[in-house]
Short mmCIF file of C-alpha atoms in Angstrom, two decimals:
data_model
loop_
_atom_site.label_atom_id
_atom_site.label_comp_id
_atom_site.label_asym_id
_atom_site.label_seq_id
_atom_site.Cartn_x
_atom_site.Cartn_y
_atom_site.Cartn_z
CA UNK A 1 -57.55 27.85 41.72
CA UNK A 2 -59.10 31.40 41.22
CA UNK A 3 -58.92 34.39 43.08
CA UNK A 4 -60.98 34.61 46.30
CA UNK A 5 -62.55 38.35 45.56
CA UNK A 6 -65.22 38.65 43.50
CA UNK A 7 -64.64 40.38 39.40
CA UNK A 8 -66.76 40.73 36.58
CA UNK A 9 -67.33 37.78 34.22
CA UNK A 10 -65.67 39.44 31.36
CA UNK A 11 -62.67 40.68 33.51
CA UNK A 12 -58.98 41.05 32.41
CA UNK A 13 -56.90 37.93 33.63
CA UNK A 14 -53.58 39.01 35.41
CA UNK A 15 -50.39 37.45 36.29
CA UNK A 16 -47.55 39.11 38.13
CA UNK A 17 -43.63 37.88 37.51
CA UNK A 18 -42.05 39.21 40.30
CA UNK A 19 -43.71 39.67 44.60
CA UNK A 20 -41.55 41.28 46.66
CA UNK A 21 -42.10 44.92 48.12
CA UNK A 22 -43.94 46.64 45.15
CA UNK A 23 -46.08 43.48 44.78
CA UNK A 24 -48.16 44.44 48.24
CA UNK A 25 -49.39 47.67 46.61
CA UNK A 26 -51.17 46.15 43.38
CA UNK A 27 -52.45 43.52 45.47
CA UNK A 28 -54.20 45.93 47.91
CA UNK A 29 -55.37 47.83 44.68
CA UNK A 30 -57.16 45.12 43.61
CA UNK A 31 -59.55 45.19 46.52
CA UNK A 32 -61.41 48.11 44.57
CA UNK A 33 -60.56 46.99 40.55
CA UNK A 34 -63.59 44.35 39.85
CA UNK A 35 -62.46 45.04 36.17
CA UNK A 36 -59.68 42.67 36.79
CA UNK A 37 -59.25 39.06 38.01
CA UNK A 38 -55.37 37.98 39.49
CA UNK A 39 -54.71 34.06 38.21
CA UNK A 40 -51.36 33.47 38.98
CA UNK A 41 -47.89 34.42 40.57
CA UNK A 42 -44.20 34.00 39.80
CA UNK A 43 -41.15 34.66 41.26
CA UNK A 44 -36.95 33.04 41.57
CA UNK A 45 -37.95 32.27 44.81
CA UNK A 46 -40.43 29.73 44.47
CA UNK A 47 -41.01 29.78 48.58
CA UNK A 48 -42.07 33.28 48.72
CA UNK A 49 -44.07 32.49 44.97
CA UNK A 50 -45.97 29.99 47.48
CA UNK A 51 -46.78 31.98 50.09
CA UNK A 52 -47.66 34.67 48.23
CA UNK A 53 -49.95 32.62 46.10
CA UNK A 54 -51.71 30.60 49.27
CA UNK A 55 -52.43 34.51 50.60
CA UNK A 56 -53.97 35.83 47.46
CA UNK A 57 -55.58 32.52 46.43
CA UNK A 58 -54.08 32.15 43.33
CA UNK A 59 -51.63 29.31 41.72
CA UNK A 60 -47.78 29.65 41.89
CA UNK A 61 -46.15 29.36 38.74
CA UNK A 62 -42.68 29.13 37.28
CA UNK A 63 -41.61 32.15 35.29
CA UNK A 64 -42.09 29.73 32.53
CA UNK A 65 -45.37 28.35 32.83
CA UNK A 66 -47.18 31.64 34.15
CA UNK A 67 -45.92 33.44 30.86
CA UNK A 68 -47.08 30.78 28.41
CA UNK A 69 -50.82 30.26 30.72
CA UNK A 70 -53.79 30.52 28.38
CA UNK A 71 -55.87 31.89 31.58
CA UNK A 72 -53.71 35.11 31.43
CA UNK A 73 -53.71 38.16 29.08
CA UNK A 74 -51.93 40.57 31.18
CA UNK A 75 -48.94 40.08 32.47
CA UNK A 76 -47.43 42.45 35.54
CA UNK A 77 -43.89 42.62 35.17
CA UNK A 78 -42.41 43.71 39.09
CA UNK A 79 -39.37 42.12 38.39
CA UNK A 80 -36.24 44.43 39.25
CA UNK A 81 -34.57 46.86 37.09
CA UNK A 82 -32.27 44.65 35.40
CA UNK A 83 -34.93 42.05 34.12
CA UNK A 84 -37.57 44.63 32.84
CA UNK A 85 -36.52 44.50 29.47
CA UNK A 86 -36.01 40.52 29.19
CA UNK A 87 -39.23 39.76 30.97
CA UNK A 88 -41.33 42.16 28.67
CA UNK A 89 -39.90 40.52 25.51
CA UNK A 90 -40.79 37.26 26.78
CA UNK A 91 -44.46 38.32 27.07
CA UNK A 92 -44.90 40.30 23.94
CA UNK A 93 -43.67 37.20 22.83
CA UNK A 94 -46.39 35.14 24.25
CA UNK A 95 -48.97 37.02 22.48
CA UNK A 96 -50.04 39.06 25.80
CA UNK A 97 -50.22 42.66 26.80
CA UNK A 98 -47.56 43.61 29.95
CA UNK A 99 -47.34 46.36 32.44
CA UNK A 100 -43.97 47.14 34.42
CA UNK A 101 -42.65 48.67 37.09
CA UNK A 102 -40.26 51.88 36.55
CA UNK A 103 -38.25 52.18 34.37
CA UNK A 104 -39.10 50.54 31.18
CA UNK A 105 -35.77 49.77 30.21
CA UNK A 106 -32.44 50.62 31.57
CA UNK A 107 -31.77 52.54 27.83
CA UNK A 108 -33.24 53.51 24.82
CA UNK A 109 -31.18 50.74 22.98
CA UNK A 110 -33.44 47.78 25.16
CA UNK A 111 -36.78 49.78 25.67
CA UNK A 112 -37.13 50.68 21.36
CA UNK A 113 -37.26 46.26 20.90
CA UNK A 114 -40.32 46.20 23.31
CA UNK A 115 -42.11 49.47 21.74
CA UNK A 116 -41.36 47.54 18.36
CA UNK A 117 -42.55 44.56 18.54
CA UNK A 118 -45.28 45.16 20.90
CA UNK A 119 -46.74 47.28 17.93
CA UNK A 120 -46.09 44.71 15.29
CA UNK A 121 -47.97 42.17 17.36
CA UNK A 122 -51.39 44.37 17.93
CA UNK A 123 -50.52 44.45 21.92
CA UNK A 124 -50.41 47.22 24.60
CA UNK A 125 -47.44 47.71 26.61
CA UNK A 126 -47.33 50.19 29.85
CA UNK A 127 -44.73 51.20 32.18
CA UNK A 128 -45.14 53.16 35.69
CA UNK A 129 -45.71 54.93 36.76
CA UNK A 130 -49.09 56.38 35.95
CA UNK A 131 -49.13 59.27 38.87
CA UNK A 132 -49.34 61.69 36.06
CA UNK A 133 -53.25 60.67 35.67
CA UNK A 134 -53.84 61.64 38.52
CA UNK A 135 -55.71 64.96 39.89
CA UNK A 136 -52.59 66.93 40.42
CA UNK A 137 -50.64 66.62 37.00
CA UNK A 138 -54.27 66.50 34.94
CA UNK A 139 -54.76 69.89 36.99
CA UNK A 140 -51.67 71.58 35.45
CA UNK A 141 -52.11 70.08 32.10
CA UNK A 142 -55.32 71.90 31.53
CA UNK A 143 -53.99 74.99 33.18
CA UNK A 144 -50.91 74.70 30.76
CA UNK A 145 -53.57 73.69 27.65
CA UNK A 146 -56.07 76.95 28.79
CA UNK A 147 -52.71 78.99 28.51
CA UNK A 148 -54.15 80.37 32.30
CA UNK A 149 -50.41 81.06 32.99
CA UNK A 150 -48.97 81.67 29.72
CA UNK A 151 -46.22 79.77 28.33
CA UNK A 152 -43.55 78.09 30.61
CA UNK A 153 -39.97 78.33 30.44
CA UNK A 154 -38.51 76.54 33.26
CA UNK A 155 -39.53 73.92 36.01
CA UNK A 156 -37.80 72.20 38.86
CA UNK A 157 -38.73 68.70 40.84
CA UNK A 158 -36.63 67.89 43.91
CA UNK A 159 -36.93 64.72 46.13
CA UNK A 160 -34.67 63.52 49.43
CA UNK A 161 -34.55 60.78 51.03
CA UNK A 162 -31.86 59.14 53.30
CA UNK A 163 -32.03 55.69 51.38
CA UNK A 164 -33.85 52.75 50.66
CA UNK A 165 -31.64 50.29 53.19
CA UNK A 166 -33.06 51.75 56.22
CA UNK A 167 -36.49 50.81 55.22
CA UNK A 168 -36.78 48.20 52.17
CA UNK A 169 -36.69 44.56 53.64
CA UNK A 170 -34.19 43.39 50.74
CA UNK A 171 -32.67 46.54 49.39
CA UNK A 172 -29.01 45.20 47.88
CA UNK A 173 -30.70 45.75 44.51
CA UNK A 174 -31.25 49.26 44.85
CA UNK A 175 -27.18 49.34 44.94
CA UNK A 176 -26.65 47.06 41.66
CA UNK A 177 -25.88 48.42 38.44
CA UNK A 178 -28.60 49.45 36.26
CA UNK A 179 -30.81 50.66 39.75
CA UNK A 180 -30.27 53.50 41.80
CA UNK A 181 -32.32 57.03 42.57
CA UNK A 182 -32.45 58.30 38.90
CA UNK A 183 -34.06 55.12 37.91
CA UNK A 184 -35.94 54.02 41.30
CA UNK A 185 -37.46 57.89 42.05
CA UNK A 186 -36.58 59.99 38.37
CA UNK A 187 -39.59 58.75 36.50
CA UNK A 188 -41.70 60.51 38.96
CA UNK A 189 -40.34 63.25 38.20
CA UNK A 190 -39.67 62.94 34.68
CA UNK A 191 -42.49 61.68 33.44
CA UNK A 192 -44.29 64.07 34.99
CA UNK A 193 -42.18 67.40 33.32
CA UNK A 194 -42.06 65.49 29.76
CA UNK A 195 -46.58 65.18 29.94
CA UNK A 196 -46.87 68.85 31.06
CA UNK A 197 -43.53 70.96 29.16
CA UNK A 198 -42.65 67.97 26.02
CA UNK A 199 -40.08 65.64 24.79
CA UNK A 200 -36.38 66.22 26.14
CA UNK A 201 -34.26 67.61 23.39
CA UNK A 202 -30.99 67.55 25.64
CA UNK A 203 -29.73 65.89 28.98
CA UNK A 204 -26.97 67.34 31.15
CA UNK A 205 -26.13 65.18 34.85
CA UNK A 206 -23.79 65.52 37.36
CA UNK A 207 -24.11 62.60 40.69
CA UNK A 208 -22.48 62.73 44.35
CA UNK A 209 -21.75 59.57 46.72
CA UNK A 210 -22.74 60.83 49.95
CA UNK A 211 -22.37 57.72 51.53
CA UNK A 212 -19.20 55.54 50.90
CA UNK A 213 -20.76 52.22 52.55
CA UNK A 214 -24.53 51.92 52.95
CA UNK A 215 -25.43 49.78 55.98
CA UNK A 216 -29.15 47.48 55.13
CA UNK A 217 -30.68 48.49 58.82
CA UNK A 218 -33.76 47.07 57.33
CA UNK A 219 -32.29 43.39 56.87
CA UNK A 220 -28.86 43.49 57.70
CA UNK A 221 -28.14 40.58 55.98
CA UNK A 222 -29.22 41.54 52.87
CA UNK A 223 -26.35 44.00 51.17
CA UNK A 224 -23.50 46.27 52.46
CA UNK A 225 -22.89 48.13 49.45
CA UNK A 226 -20.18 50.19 48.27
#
C-alpha cells in the first residue's frame, strides 16, 4: 500500500522511525513536496504505528522491517534524543541515506561514528534543523559575505518558554537524561551563530532549575519530573 497523494515517478521513497508530535509537521509538509513519496511508518508503539499508517495510507512496519525495506531510500529518524545515534547507525547500515530530528547525537563521541561511516558508504546524512536555509539566516549570510556591516565580534540568541509539559501530549522525555532545552531548542540557535560567525573554538555554560517538580498539564499521566 502506497501513499494516497500524488509524487513524481522518479520520487525519493521515505520511511519515518518514530510518529509522535514532530511526526504531524513532516506529514503536513508533504502536502506541497511531490519530489518525495512516504512508504512506510514505524514506531515502539505498534498501535499508534497503525493508526498513523491507516491516516497517511501507508504500511506499518516494525523498526526492523521498515529499515531493511527495499521500497525505501530515505529513512526519517524522529525517534527521541536518546535513540538518534543508534537508529542512524542502523540505517547507514542498511545502505540508505537518513535525516533526524535535533540533535544529531547527544556528543561528539556518538555523532563522529555516523559522519564516518556515512562517508565510507557513499550516503548523505542530515540533521535539523534546516531553519538556517531559510530567508532570514540566508539574508544575514550575504550581508555578513558583502562585508555591508563589517566584521562581527559578538552575537546573542535568547529564547523563553515556560515548558514543554503544559503543552506536549507526552512530554516525560523532555525531562530524561540526554533531552532537555539545550538540546530540544539550542540547535536553533546554534546552528544558526556557527553558519553566519564559524566553528566554536570554546564553550563556557552555567544552568538553573527553576522548577523543582514539573507538573505534565498536557497529559497528566504522562511524567512528574524532578
Amino acid at each position: 500500500m502506497g501513499s494516497t497523494l500524488k509524487h513524481d515517478d522518479d520520487a525519493m521513497t521515505l520511511g519515518i522511525v518514530g510518529v509522535g508530535k514532530i511526526s504531524e509537521q513532516y506529514f503536513a509538509a508533504f502536502e506541497s513536496l511531490p519530489g518525495v513519496r512516504l512508504v512506510a511508518v514505524a514506531d515502539l508503539d505498534l498501535d499508534r504505528a497503525r493508526a498513523v499508517a491507516e491516516a497517511q495510507g501507508v504500511d506499518a512496519l516494525s523498526v526492523d522491517d521498515l529499515i531493511a525495506d527495499p521500497r525505501i531510500d530515505t529513512v526519517l529518524n524522529l525517534t527521541i534524543p536518546a535513540a538518534h545515534a543508534e537508529v542512524d547507525l542502523r540505517v547507514l547500515e542498511a545502505g540508505k541515506h537518513v535525516y533526524g530530528e535535533k540533535p544529531l547525537a547527544l556528543s561528539p563521541a556518538e555523532a563522529e561514528p555516523i559522519l564516518r561511516l556515512a562517508e565510507e558508504r557513499g550516503l548523505r546524512v542530515g540533521s535539523a534543523p534546516d531553519t538556517v536555509l531559510g530567508t532570514g539566516i540566508q539574508t544575514a549570510r550575504a550581508v555578513l559575505d558583502a562585508g555591508t556591516i563589517g566584521r562581527p565580534v559578538a552575537a546573542n540568541a535568547f529564547w523563553g518558554a515556560p515548558g514543554h509539559e503544559l503543552w506536549h501530549p507526552a512530554p516525560a522525555f523532555y525531562y530524561q537524561p540526554g533531552a532537555g532545552p539545550l538540546f530540544d531548542m539550542g540547535p536553533y540557535y546554534l546552528t544558526a551563530l556557527v553558519t553566519l560567525l564559524g566553528p566554536v573554538t570554546r564553550v563556557q555554560g552555567a544552568s538553573l532549575r527553576s522548577d523543582r517538580v514539573r507538573s505534565a498539564a498536557s497529559d497528566p499521566d504522562s511524567a512528574r519530573s524532578p
